[in-house]
mmCIF file of C-alpha atoms and ligand atoms in Angstrom:
data_model
loop_
_atom_site.group_PDB
_atom_site.id
_atom_site.type_symbol
_atom_site.label_atom_id
_atom_site.label_comp_id
_atom_site.label_asym_id
_atom_site.label_seq_id
_atom_site.Cartn_x
_atom_site.Cartn_y
_atom_site.Cartn_z
ATOM 1 C CA UNK A 1 12.844 -21.423 -31.665
ATOM 2 C CA UNK A 2 9.081 -21.111 -32.367
ATOM 3 C CA UNK A 3 8.451 -24.363 -34.326
ATOM 4 C CA UNK A 4 5.866 -25.676 -31.864
ATOM 5 C CA UNK A 5 4.088 -22.440 -31.104
ATOM 6 C CA UNK A 6 1.226 -21.503 -33.037
ATOM 7 C CA UNK A 7 1.971 -18.360 -35.242
ATOM 8 C CA UNK A 8 -0.276 -15.689 -33.873
ATOM 9 C CA UNK A 9 2.773 -13.161 -33.187
ATOM 10 C CA UNK A 10 5.594 -11.887 -35.508
ATOM 11 C CA UNK A 11 8.129 -12.261 -33.008
ATOM 12 C CA UNK A 12 11.559 -10.150 -33.141
ATOM 13 C CA UNK A 13 14.687 -11.921 -32.912
ATOM 14 C CA UNK A 14 16.161 -10.916 -29.355
ATOM 15 C CA UNK A 15 15.889 -13.443 -26.569
ATOM 16 C CA UNK A 16 15.474 -11.220 -23.603
ATOM 17 C CA UNK A 17 16.992 -13.070 -20.431
ATOM 18 C CA UNK A 18 17.246 -10.406 -17.553
ATOM 19 C CA UNK A 19 16.059 -6.551 -16.839
ATOM 20 C CA UNK A 20 16.387 -3.945 -14.314
ATOM 21 C CA UNK A 21 14.077 -0.963 -14.087
ATOM 22 C CA UNK A 22 13.368 0.125 -17.605
ATOM 23 C CA UNK A 23 16.141 -1.877 -19.277
ATOM 24 C CA UNK A 24 16.198 -5.159 -20.665
ATOM 25 C CA UNK A 25 19.094 -7.436 -21.484
ATOM 26 C CA UNK A 26 19.281 -10.119 -24.260
ATOM 27 C CA UNK A 27 21.020 -13.493 -24.232
ATOM 28 C CA UNK A 28 24.137 -11.512 -26.185
ATOM 29 C CA UNK A 29 24.451 -9.279 -23.251
ATOM 30 C CA UNK A 30 23.074 -6.455 -25.406
ATOM 31 C CA UNK A 31 21.053 -3.504 -23.566
ATOM 32 C CA UNK A 32 17.575 -2.260 -24.694
ATOM 33 C CA UNK A 33 15.712 0.632 -23.173
ATOM 34 C CA UNK A 34 12.258 -0.868 -22.605
ATOM 35 C CA UNK A 35 9.743 1.853 -23.805
ATOM 36 C CA UNK A 36 6.880 -0.704 -24.527
ATOM 37 C CA UNK A 37 6.889 -2.349 -21.008
ATOM 38 C CA UNK A 38 5.440 -5.546 -22.201
ATOM 39 C CA UNK A 39 2.669 -3.560 -23.787
ATOM 40 C CA UNK A 40 1.813 -1.534 -20.785
ATOM 41 C CA UNK A 41 2.108 -4.123 -18.153
ATOM 42 C CA UNK A 42 5.525 -3.926 -16.454
ATOM 43 C CA UNK A 43 4.805 -0.692 -14.380
ATOM 44 C CA UNK A 44 7.461 -1.288 -12.034
ATOM 45 C CA UNK A 45 9.891 -2.212 -14.736
ATOM 46 C CA UNK A 46 12.078 -5.334 -14.446
ATOM 47 C CA UNK A 47 13.607 -6.947 -11.291
ATOM 48 C CA UNK A 48 11.865 -4.331 -8.837
ATOM 49 C CA UNK A 49 13.237 -5.191 -5.578
ATOM 50 C CA UNK A 50 9.922 -4.941 -3.428
ATOM 51 C CA UNK A 51 7.969 -6.884 -6.005
ATOM 52 C CA UNK A 52 10.698 -9.773 -5.998
ATOM 53 C CA UNK A 53 10.686 -9.870 -2.271
ATOM 54 C CA UNK A 54 6.875 -10.276 -1.921
ATOM 55 C CA UNK A 55 6.716 -12.679 -4.514
ATOM 56 C CA UNK A 56 9.700 -14.634 -3.358
ATOM 57 C CA UNK A 57 7.994 -14.765 0.079
ATOM 58 C CA UNK A 58 4.523 -15.673 -0.969
ATOM 59 C CA UNK A 59 5.922 -18.507 -3.279
ATOM 60 C CA UNK A 60 7.262 -19.987 -0.017
ATOM 61 C CA UNK A 61 3.879 -19.905 1.553
ATOM 62 C CA UNK A 62 0.976 -20.627 -0.827
ATOM 63 C CA UNK A 63 0.321 -20.104 -4.310
ATOM 64 C CA UNK A 64 -3.206 -20.805 -5.211
ATOM 65 C CA UNK A 65 -6.235 -21.975 -3.164
ATOM 66 C CA UNK A 66 -9.071 -21.249 -5.570
ATOM 67 C CA UNK A 67 -12.072 -18.815 -5.051
ATOM 68 C CA UNK A 68 -13.846 -21.392 -2.867
ATOM 69 C CA UNK A 69 -11.472 -20.404 -0.221
ATOM 70 C CA UNK A 70 -10.126 -17.326 1.389
ATOM 71 C CA UNK A 71 -6.557 -16.086 1.497
ATOM 72 C CA UNK A 72 -5.570 -12.960 3.459
ATOM 73 C CA UNK A 73 -5.034 -10.440 0.191
ATOM 74 C CA UNK A 74 -8.206 -10.592 -1.917
ATOM 75 C CA UNK A 75 -10.154 -7.983 0.302
ATOM 76 C CA UNK A 76 -7.352 -5.690 0.877
ATOM 77 C CA UNK A 77 -6.707 -5.347 -2.965
ATOM 78 C CA UNK A 78 -10.350 -4.791 -3.367
ATOM 79 C CA UNK A 79 -10.694 -2.444 -0.831
ATOM 80 C CA UNK A 80 -7.660 -0.147 -1.992
ATOM 81 C CA UNK A 81 -8.683 -0.539 -5.678
ATOM 82 C CA UNK A 82 -12.316 0.408 -5.422
ATOM 83 C CA UNK A 83 -11.417 3.348 -3.136
ATOM 84 C CA UNK A 84 -8.854 4.607 -5.649
ATOM 85 C CA UNK A 85 -11.505 4.117 -8.529
ATOM 86 C CA UNK A 86 -14.608 5.544 -6.761
ATOM 87 C CA UNK A 87 -16.169 2.116 -7.467
ATOM 88 C CA UNK A 88 -18.158 -0.215 -5.102
ATOM 89 C CA UNK A 89 -16.970 -3.785 -5.584
ATOM 90 C CA UNK A 90 -14.645 -5.962 -7.848
ATOM 91 C CA UNK A 91 -14.544 -9.291 -9.849
ATOM 92 C CA UNK A 92 -11.084 -10.755 -10.082
ATOM 93 C CA UNK A 93 -9.976 -12.465 -13.057
ATOM 94 C CA UNK A 94 -6.727 -12.962 -14.997
ATOM 95 C CA UNK A 95 -6.487 -10.620 -18.037
ATOM 96 C CA UNK A 96 -7.879 -7.796 -19.994
ATOM 97 C CA UNK A 97 -10.221 -9.538 -22.338
ATOM 98 C CA UNK A 98 -11.595 -11.654 -19.385
ATOM 99 C CA UNK A 99 -12.469 -8.393 -17.431
ATOM 100 C CA UNK A 100 -14.451 -7.130 -20.467
ATOM 101 C CA UNK A 101 -16.373 -10.448 -20.788
ATOM 102 C CA UNK A 102 -17.334 -10.036 -17.191
ATOM 103 C CA UNK A 103 -18.347 -6.337 -18.172
ATOM 104 C CA UNK A 104 -20.525 -7.365 -21.017
ATOM 105 C CA UNK A 105 -22.177 -10.159 -19.021
ATOM 106 C CA UNK A 106 -22.970 -7.865 -15.921
ATOM 107 C CA UNK A 107 -24.608 -5.622 -18.653
ATOM 108 C CA UNK A 108 -26.679 -8.497 -20.122
ATOM 109 C CA UNK A 109 -27.516 -9.707 -16.725
ATOM 110 C CA UNK A 110 -28.630 -6.367 -15.525
ATOM 111 C CA UNK A 111 -31.155 -5.964 -18.241
ATOM 112 C CA UNK A 112 -32.139 -9.685 -17.958
ATOM 113 C CA UNK A 113 -32.913 -9.129 -14.363
ATOM 114 C CA UNK A 114 -34.876 -6.009 -15.219
ATOM 115 C CA UNK A 115 -36.669 -7.982 -17.810
ATOM 116 C CA UNK A 116 -35.747 -5.310 -20.277
ATOM 117 C CA UNK A 117 -33.874 -7.849 -22.210
ATOM 118 C CA UNK A 118 -31.514 -5.535 -23.750
ATOM 119 C CA UNK A 119 -28.902 -7.489 -25.611
ATOM 120 C CA UNK A 120 -27.374 -4.854 -27.948
ATOM 121 C CA UNK A 121 -23.771 -2.973 -27.593
ATOM 122 C CA UNK A 122 -22.518 0.429 -28.592
ATOM 123 C CA UNK A 123 -18.728 0.625 -29.153
ATOM 124 C CA UNK A 124 -16.690 3.304 -30.918
ATOM 125 C CA UNK A 125 -14.578 2.903 -34.220
ATOM 126 C CA UNK A 126 -11.168 2.085 -33.555
ATOM 127 C CA UNK A 127 -11.945 0.279 -30.398
ATOM 128 C CA UNK A 128 -9.963 -2.628 -29.133
ATOM 129 C CA UNK A 129 -11.445 -4.699 -26.226
ATOM 130 C CA UNK A 130 -9.745 -8.008 -26.491
ATOM 131 C CA UNK A 131 -9.714 -11.430 -28.273
ATOM 132 C CA UNK A 132 -12.322 -13.405 -26.802
ATOM 133 C CA UNK A 133 -15.869 -13.612 -28.326
ATOM 134 C CA UNK A 134 -17.659 -11.235 -26.444
ATOM 135 C CA UNK A 135 -14.588 -8.646 -26.206
ATOM 136 C CA UNK A 136 -13.846 -9.275 -29.950
ATOM 137 C CA UNK A 137 -17.528 -8.452 -30.790
ATOM 138 C CA UNK A 138 -17.136 -5.070 -29.556
ATOM 139 C CA UNK A 139 -13.677 -4.656 -31.018
ATOM 140 C CA UNK A 140 -13.790 -2.382 -34.469
ATOM 141 C CA UNK A 141 -11.190 -3.835 -36.711
ATOM 142 C CA UNK A 142 -12.968 -6.281 -39.126
ATOM 143 C CA UNK A 143 -9.873 -8.374 -39.810
ATOM 144 C CA UNK A 144 -9.726 -9.191 -36.150
ATOM 145 C CA UNK A 145 -13.642 -9.515 -35.634
ATOM 146 C CA UNK A 146 -15.120 -10.942 -38.384
ATOM 147 C CA UNK A 147 -13.832 -14.514 -38.986
ATOM 148 C CA UNK A 148 -15.000 -15.145 -35.414
ATOM 149 C CA UNK A 149 -18.473 -13.273 -35.244
ATOM 150 C CA UNK A 150 -20.442 -15.921 -33.240
ATOM 151 C CA UNK A 151 -22.843 -13.805 -30.732
ATOM 152 C CA UNK A 152 -26.225 -12.723 -31.436
ATOM 153 C CA UNK A 153 -25.909 -9.312 -30.042
ATOM 154 C CA UNK A 154 -25.725 -6.280 -32.570
ATOM 155 C CA UNK A 155 -22.978 -3.856 -32.126
ATOM 156 C CA UNK A 156 -23.078 -0.378 -33.486
ATOM 157 C CA UNK A 157 -19.712 1.244 -33.735
ATOM 158 C CA UNK A 158 -19.679 5.240 -33.439
ATOM 159 C CA UNK A 159 -16.876 7.505 -34.416
ATOM 160 C CA UNK A 160 -14.586 8.825 -31.671
ATOM 161 C CA UNK A 161 -15.911 12.197 -30.467
ATOM 162 C CA UNK A 162 -19.209 12.188 -32.615
ATOM 163 C CA UNK A 163 -21.620 13.292 -29.689
ATOM 164 C CA UNK A 164 -24.675 13.280 -32.008
ATOM 165 C CA UNK A 165 -23.845 9.966 -33.397
ATOM 166 C CA UNK A 166 -23.461 8.540 -29.783
ATOM 167 C CA UNK A 167 -26.713 9.900 -28.559
ATOM 168 C CA UNK A 168 -28.378 8.512 -31.761
ATOM 169 C CA UNK A 169 -27.157 5.100 -30.991
ATOM 170 C CA UNK A 170 -27.888 5.182 -27.187
ATOM 171 C CA UNK A 171 -31.269 6.081 -28.173
ATOM 172 C CA UNK A 172 -32.045 2.634 -29.375
ATOM 173 C CA UNK A 173 -31.531 1.492 -26.190
ATOM 174 C CA UNK A 174 -28.428 -0.967 -25.930
ATOM 175 C CA UNK A 175 -27.677 -2.867 -23.028
ATOM 176 C CA UNK A 176 -24.140 -0.884 -22.684
ATOM 177 C CA UNK A 177 -21.707 1.192 -24.314
ATOM 178 C CA UNK A 178 -17.973 0.261 -23.958
ATOM 179 C CA UNK A 179 -15.306 2.795 -24.696
ATOM 180 C CA UNK A 180 -11.664 3.404 -24.001
ATOM 181 C CA UNK A 181 -10.792 6.889 -22.504
ATOM 182 C CA UNK A 182 -7.531 6.849 -24.532
ATOM 183 C CA UNK A 183 -7.787 4.467 -27.642
ATOM 184 C CA UNK A 184 -4.545 2.452 -27.159
ATOM 185 C CA UNK A 185 -4.189 -0.234 -29.961
ATOM 186 C CA UNK A 186 -5.777 2.337 -32.597
ATOM 187 C CA UNK A 187 -2.775 4.672 -32.044
ATOM 188 C CA UNK A 188 -3.183 6.743 -28.889
ATOM 189 C CA UNK A 189 -6.417 8.595 -29.402
ATOM 190 C CA UNK A 190 -7.709 10.353 -26.423
ATOM 191 C CA UNK A 191 -11.540 11.116 -26.217
ATOM 192 C CA UNK A 192 -12.686 14.487 -25.303
ATOM 193 C CA UNK A 193 -13.879 15.192 -21.773
ATOM 194 C CA UNK A 194 -16.755 16.726 -23.398
ATOM 195 C CA UNK A 195 -17.567 13.344 -25.147
ATOM 196 C CA UNK A 196 -17.019 11.388 -22.050
ATOM 197 C CA UNK A 197 -19.268 13.485 -20.174
ATOM 198 C CA UNK A 198 -21.849 13.392 -23.099
ATOM 199 C CA UNK A 199 -21.617 9.521 -22.965
ATOM 200 C CA UNK A 200 -22.049 9.584 -19.159
ATOM 201 C CA UNK A 201 -25.130 11.486 -19.492
ATOM 202 C CA UNK A 202 -26.783 9.769 -22.271
ATOM 203 C CA UNK A 203 -26.331 6.228 -20.533
ATOM 204 C CA UNK A 204 -27.503 7.578 -17.267
ATOM 205 C CA UNK A 205 -30.784 9.145 -19.211
ATOM 206 C CA UNK A 206 -31.486 5.696 -20.967
ATOM 207 C CA UNK A 207 -30.477 3.332 -18.165
ATOM 208 C CA UNK A 208 -27.623 2.114 -20.622
ATOM 209 C CA UNK A 209 -24.659 0.705 -18.742
ATOM 210 C CA UNK A 210 -21.541 2.621 -19.364
ATOM 211 C CA UNK A 211 -18.328 0.723 -19.375
ATOM 212 C CA UNK A 212 -14.857 2.302 -19.363
ATOM 213 C CA UNK A 213 -12.299 -0.172 -20.563
ATOM 214 C CA UNK A 214 -9.110 1.028 -18.761
ATOM 215 C CA UNK A 215 -7.116 -1.905 -19.392
ATOM 216 C CA UNK A 216 -4.213 0.071 -21.057
ATOM 217 C CA UNK A 217 -5.027 3.631 -19.367
ATOM 218 C CA UNK A 218 -5.610 2.644 -15.922
ATOM 219 C CA UNK A 219 -3.682 2.033 -12.606
ATOM 220 C CA UNK A 220 -1.925 5.473 -13.000
ATOM 221 C CA UNK A 221 -0.350 5.533 -16.401
ATOM 222 C CA UNK A 222 -1.849 8.661 -17.563
ATOM 223 C CA UNK A 223 -1.351 10.474 -13.837
ATOM 224 C CA UNK A 224 -4.727 9.604 -12.251
ATOM 225 C CA UNK A 225 -5.542 6.195 -11.285
ATOM 226 C CA UNK A 226 -8.165 6.057 -13.894
ATOM 227 C CA UNK A 227 -7.784 8.070 -16.903
ATOM 228 C CA UNK A 228 -11.639 9.224 -16.929
ATOM 229 C CA UNK A 229 -10.812 10.669 -13.663
ATOM 230 C CA UNK A 230 -9.185 13.696 -15.721
ATOM 231 C CA UNK A 231 -12.726 14.241 -17.115
ATOM 232 C CA UNK A 232 -14.455 13.725 -14.020
ATOM 233 C CA UNK A 233 -16.411 11.057 -15.248
ATOM 234 C CA UNK A 234 -17.431 7.807 -13.366
ATOM 235 C CA UNK A 235 -18.459 4.857 -15.276
ATOM 236 C CA UNK A 236 -20.813 2.025 -14.150
ATOM 237 C CA UNK A 237 -18.205 -0.511 -14.906
ATOM 238 C CA UNK A 238 -14.405 -0.021 -15.209
ATOM 239 C CA UNK A 239 -12.106 -2.742 -16.444
ATOM 240 C CA UNK A 240 -8.437 -2.918 -15.523
ATOM 241 C CA UNK A 241 -5.708 -5.388 -16.289
ATOM 242 C CA UNK A 242 -1.920 -5.138 -17.930
ATOM 243 C CA UNK A 243 -0.005 -3.237 -15.033
ATOM 244 C CA UNK A 244 -2.407 -3.851 -12.184
ATOM 245 C CA UNK A 245 -0.254 -6.724 -10.819
ATOM 246 C CA UNK A 246 3.093 -5.344 -12.375
ATOM 247 C CA UNK A 247 3.547 -8.354 -14.621
ATOM 248 C CA UNK A 248 1.679 -11.122 -12.981
ATOM 249 C CA UNK A 249 -1.361 -11.900 -14.703
ATOM 250 C CA UNK A 250 -4.573 -10.160 -13.285
ATOM 251 C CA UNK A 251 -7.623 -8.435 -14.730
ATOM 252 C CA UNK A 252 -10.371 -6.749 -12.725
ATOM 253 C CA UNK A 253 -14.008 -5.744 -13.249
ATOM 254 C CA UNK A 254 -14.966 -2.903 -11.281
ATOM 255 C CA UNK A 255 -18.615 -2.049 -10.582
ATOM 256 C CA UNK A 256 -20.639 0.676 -9.040
ATOM 257 C CA UNK A 257 -23.449 0.442 -6.673
ATOM 258 C CA UNK A 258 -25.879 0.228 -9.638
ATOM 259 C CA UNK A 259 -24.572 -3.139 -10.390
ATOM 260 C CA UNK A 260 -24.235 -4.423 -6.965
ATOM 261 C CA UNK A 261 -26.080 -7.881 -6.603
ATOM 262 C CA UNK A 262 -26.264 -8.235 -10.477
ATOM 263 C CA UNK A 263 -24.089 -11.185 -10.367
ATOM 264 C CA UNK A 264 -24.970 -13.860 -7.875
ATOM 265 C CA UNK A 265 -23.263 -17.106 -6.868
ATOM 266 C CA UNK A 266 -23.000 -19.352 -9.920
ATOM 267 C CA UNK A 267 -23.390 -16.249 -12.557
ATOM 268 C CA UNK A 268 -19.586 -16.223 -13.321
ATOM 269 C CA UNK A 269 -16.165 -17.488 -12.257
ATOM 270 C CA UNK A 270 -12.517 -17.923 -12.992
ATOM 271 C CA UNK A 271 -10.261 -20.594 -11.392
ATOM 272 C CA UNK A 272 -6.852 -18.986 -11.384
ATOM 273 C CA UNK A 273 -8.169 -15.427 -10.493
ATOM 274 C CA UNK A 274 -7.199 -13.232 -7.625
ATOM 275 C CA UNK A 275 -4.635 -15.678 -6.185
ATOM 276 C CA UNK A 276 -2.315 -14.938 -3.388
ATOM 277 C CA UNK A 277 0.619 -14.403 -5.755
ATOM 278 C CA UNK A 278 -1.305 -11.780 -8.132
ATOM 279 C CA UNK A 279 -2.913 -10.167 -5.126
ATOM 280 C CA UNK A 280 0.668 -9.832 -3.413
ATOM 281 C CA UNK A 281 1.850 -8.418 -6.585
ATOM 282 C CA UNK A 282 -1.085 -5.864 -7.382
ATOM 283 C CA UNK A 283 -0.321 -4.484 -3.416
ATOM 284 C CA UNK A 284 3.039 -3.853 -4.131
ATOM 285 C CA UNK A 285 2.051 -1.853 -7.110
ATOM 286 C CA UNK A 286 -0.502 0.083 -4.998
ATOM 287 C CA UNK A 287 2.123 0.764 -2.130
ATOM 288 C CA UNK A 288 4.714 1.880 -4.778
ATOM 289 C CA UNK A 289 2.027 4.247 -6.532
ATOM 290 C CA UNK A 290 0.628 5.829 -3.493
ATOM 291 C CA UNK A 291 2.973 5.538 -0.626
ATOM 292 C CA UNK A 292 6.055 5.253 -2.554
ATOM 293 C CA UNK A 293 5.409 8.339 -4.788
ATOM 294 C CA UNK A 294 5.108 6.612 -8.093
ATOM 295 C CA UNK A 295 2.039 8.161 -8.946
ATOM 296 C CA UNK A 296 3.818 11.658 -8.751
ATOM 297 C CA UNK A 297 6.692 10.154 -10.433
ATOM 298 C CA UNK A 298 4.392 9.262 -13.497
ATOM 299 C CA UNK A 299 3.058 12.782 -13.513
ATOM 300 C CA UNK A 300 6.613 14.191 -13.639
ATOM 301 C CA UNK A 301 7.848 11.802 -16.116
ATOM 302 C CA UNK A 302 4.903 12.144 -18.376
ATOM 303 C CA UNK A 303 5.170 16.007 -18.503
ATOM 304 C CA UNK A 304 8.994 15.483 -19.436
ATOM 305 C CA UNK A 305 7.912 12.759 -22.180
ATOM 306 C CA UNK A 306 5.430 15.156 -23.667
ATOM 307 C CA UNK A 307 7.773 18.088 -23.879
ATOM 308 C CA UNK A 308 10.890 15.758 -25.263
ATOM 309 C CA UNK A 309 8.290 14.620 -27.905
ATOM 310 C CA UNK A 310 6.974 17.966 -28.710
ATOM 311 C CA UNK A 311 10.406 19.104 -29.184
ATOM 312 C CA UNK A 312 10.884 16.355 -31.762
ATOM 313 C CA UNK A 313 7.608 17.356 -33.558
ATOM 314 C CA UNK A 314 8.924 20.920 -33.768
ATOM 315 C CA UNK A 315 12.461 20.032 -34.976
ATOM 316 C CA UNK A 316 11.656 17.315 -37.144
ATOM 317 C CA UNK A 317 9.621 17.742 -40.407
ATOM 318 C CA UNK A 318 8.765 13.894 -40.564
ATOM 319 C CA UNK A 319 7.227 13.816 -37.246
ATOM 320 C CA UNK A 320 3.690 15.428 -37.609
ATOM 321 C CA UNK A 321 2.102 15.182 -34.335
ATOM 322 C CA UNK A 322 2.375 13.717 -30.707
ATOM 323 C CA UNK A 323 -0.856 12.366 -28.937
ATOM 324 C CA UNK A 324 -1.335 10.939 -25.393
ATOM 325 C CA UNK A 325 -0.852 11.705 -21.837
ATOM 326 C CA UNK A 326 1.360 10.465 -19.101
ATOM 327 C CA UNK A 327 3.334 7.603 -19.996
ATOM 328 C CA UNK A 328 0.794 6.494 -22.831
ATOM 329 C CA UNK A 329 1.812 8.570 -25.704
ATOM 330 C CA UNK A 330 2.585 8.522 -29.584
ATOM 331 C CA UNK A 331 3.897 10.195 -32.357
ATOM 332 C CA UNK A 332 2.676 10.346 -35.832
ATOM 333 C CA UNK A 333 4.922 10.070 -38.674
ATOM 334 C CA UNK A 334 4.848 11.624 -42.319
ATOM 335 C CA UNK A 335 3.460 8.633 -44.350
ATOM 336 C CA UNK A 336 7.142 8.699 -45.982
ATOM 337 C CA UNK A 337 8.413 6.955 -42.847
ATOM 338 C CA UNK A 338 7.054 3.486 -42.258
ATOM 339 C CA UNK A 339 6.561 3.098 -38.914
ATOM 340 C CA UNK A 340 6.987 -0.735 -38.525
ATOM 341 C CA UNK A 341 10.390 -0.355 -40.490
ATOM 342 C CA UNK A 342 11.327 2.148 -38.075
ATOM 343 C CA UNK A 343 10.419 0.155 -34.912
ATOM 344 C CA UNK A 344 12.648 -2.600 -36.166
ATOM 345 C CA UNK A 345 15.531 0.096 -36.734
ATOM 346 C CA UNK A 346 15.057 1.249 -33.192
ATOM 347 C CA UNK A 347 15.023 -2.186 -31.949
ATOM 348 C CA UNK A 348 18.513 -2.563 -33.461
ATOM 349 C CA UNK A 349 19.659 0.805 -31.926
ATOM 350 C CA UNK A 350 18.334 -0.579 -28.610
ATOM 351 C CA UNK A 351 15.101 1.160 -28.044
ATOM 352 C CA UNK A 352 11.849 -1.206 -27.750
ATOM 353 C CA UNK A 353 8.739 0.793 -28.914
ATOM 354 C CA UNK A 354 6.032 -0.400 -31.196
ATOM 355 C CA UNK A 355 3.909 0.765 -34.388
ATOM 356 C CA UNK A 356 0.208 0.682 -33.902
ATOM 357 C CA UNK A 357 -0.105 1.240 -37.648
ATOM 358 C CA UNK A 358 1.862 2.393 -40.700
ATOM 359 C CA UNK A 359 2.393 5.939 -39.514
ATOM 360 C CA UNK A 360 2.102 5.897 -35.676
ATOM 361 C CA UNK A 361 4.997 4.831 -32.991
ATOM 362 C CA UNK A 362 3.581 4.226 -29.451
ATOM 363 C CA UNK A 363 5.614 4.771 -26.365
ATOM 364 C CA UNK A 364 4.441 3.228 -22.871
ATOM 365 C CA UNK A 365 7.426 3.298 -20.726
ATOM 366 C CA UNK A 366 7.274 1.620 -17.274
ATOM 367 C CA UNK A 367 6.332 3.963 -14.551
ATOM 368 C CA UNK A 368 9.813 3.815 -13.090
ATOM 369 C CA UNK A 369 11.130 5.299 -16.145
ATOM 370 C CA UNK A 370 13.877 7.920 -15.438
ATOM 371 C CA UNK A 371 14.287 11.518 -17.045
ATOM 372 C CA UNK A 372 17.772 10.533 -18.559
ATOM 373 C CA UNK A 373 16.114 7.416 -19.990
ATOM 374 C CA UNK A 374 13.442 9.275 -21.618
ATOM 375 C CA UNK A 375 16.233 11.892 -23.203
ATOM 376 C CA UNK A 376 18.221 9.017 -24.538
ATOM 377 C CA UNK A 377 15.048 7.257 -25.868
ATOM 378 C CA UNK A 378 13.887 10.519 -27.802
ATOM 379 C CA UNK A 379 17.597 10.570 -29.121
ATOM 380 C CA UNK A 380 17.490 7.210 -30.567
ATOM 381 C CA UNK A 381 14.170 8.046 -32.124
ATOM 382 C CA UNK A 382 15.435 10.972 -33.882
ATOM 383 C CA UNK A 383 18.450 9.269 -34.981
ATOM 384 C CA UNK A 384 16.270 6.465 -36.319
ATOM 385 C CA UNK A 385 13.993 8.766 -38.305
ATOM 386 C CA UNK A 386 17.026 10.782 -39.742
ATOM 387 C CA UNK A 387 18.437 7.240 -40.969
ATOM 388 C CA UNK A 388 15.500 6.424 -42.748
HETATM 389 N N1 PLP B 401 -8.485 -3.668 -23.503
HETATM 390 C C1 PLP B 401 -7.711 -2.966 -23.827
HETATM 391 C C2 PLP B 401 -7.777 -1.174 -24.218
HETATM 392 C C3 PLP B 401 -6.540 -3.421 -24.279
HETATM 393 O O1 PLP B 401 -5.525 -2.652 -24.716
HETATM 394 C C4 PLP B 401 -6.208 -4.747 -24.308
HETATM 395 C C5 PLP B 401 -4.844 -5.322 -24.818
HETATM 396 O O2 PLP B 401 -4.219 -4.657 -25.532
HETATM 397 C C6 PLP B 401 -7.182 -5.451 -23.882
HETATM 398 C C7 PLP B 401 -8.344 -4.883 -23.631
HETATM 399 C C8 PLP B 401 -7.070 -7.213 -24.064
HETATM 400 O O3 PLP B 401 -6.261 -7.341 -22.589
HETATM 401 P P1 PLP B 401 -5.434 -8.721 -22.504
HETATM 402 O O4 PLP B 401 -4.668 -8.954 -23.906
HETATM 403 O O5 PLP B 401 -5.142 -9.010 -21.262
HETATM 404 O O6 PLP B 401 -6.631 -9.691 -22.766
#
């Protein structure tokens, strides 16, 4: 089926043709519980009635106008999201990596304008920020990064939660520090509030731009709109993507007042970004999250998921730990259980999750997931581990 597609993914066999809430259905009519949500994208699940209605209506009106012209929804999305995030302005783009490119460029332009010409970056060990050249340069995994290193910036990778190491790296006056409040691709590792606060202070003291990559953690997944709000930290730049338009491609680079005016017309752009279709989808997500009570539902389901996985840890000697928050969680397995093999077995049993390494299973269910679906998913998980 993939004869003419470049083989950058190891695709599983099922062909999904339909979905409803947290359930996907394949071409043979088999049902699956979707506890990956398109890798943290499908916050409203599949076939969400309000989303379908808004997009269908918009398709019959206008789909694309370019950023040289206006449509009615850009400012509404920008206004609502900046308010929720406690930021000032937003740049629209189409993906996570693109949002991080804009963030890195903003940091470079800030120091270029101030004539300090800082060009280096600090990132964390285990970081994943995307696949384009800038975002890749601050991504830690050598096999992803090294074949494509093309930029002149130096990047220092500091261990997570190493406050002294971070202060030493910031003391070299980089342009920016970029971090994920919970590292997703590394296997769900949450940074401590103490580390996030120390990073904020070190960046403020040295005029280093603090970038929070909230592409996987953001838009309500951990129980607050931005995950770093749990630690009461506001960055200079926050990036969002994945669930922000509930499955329609959208990325956002949010800036604080400090960076207002850094980009001027001509500095940056993106043809498809912030079009009417993506903005309508983002507005549905925001309405559901706030007016529709979905944010409260995430908190409730997150608590339920935590206790269901904690029970699994307590009951099963091969499950060593649970990590994460809200609907962004992982279990760590005994090395005798191979996580990729378990993931394949779970798929056969009708549960979609992924393995972020040899010993970690990550679960990222849609925000609309129900309590009974969490119970059923954890039951399949337990049976899968027993079967191995
Ligand atoms: N940053 C984080 C934290 C991510 O998890 C991802 C994707 O997994 C990205 C950036 C890249 O996003 P995209 O694949 O939309 O470019």
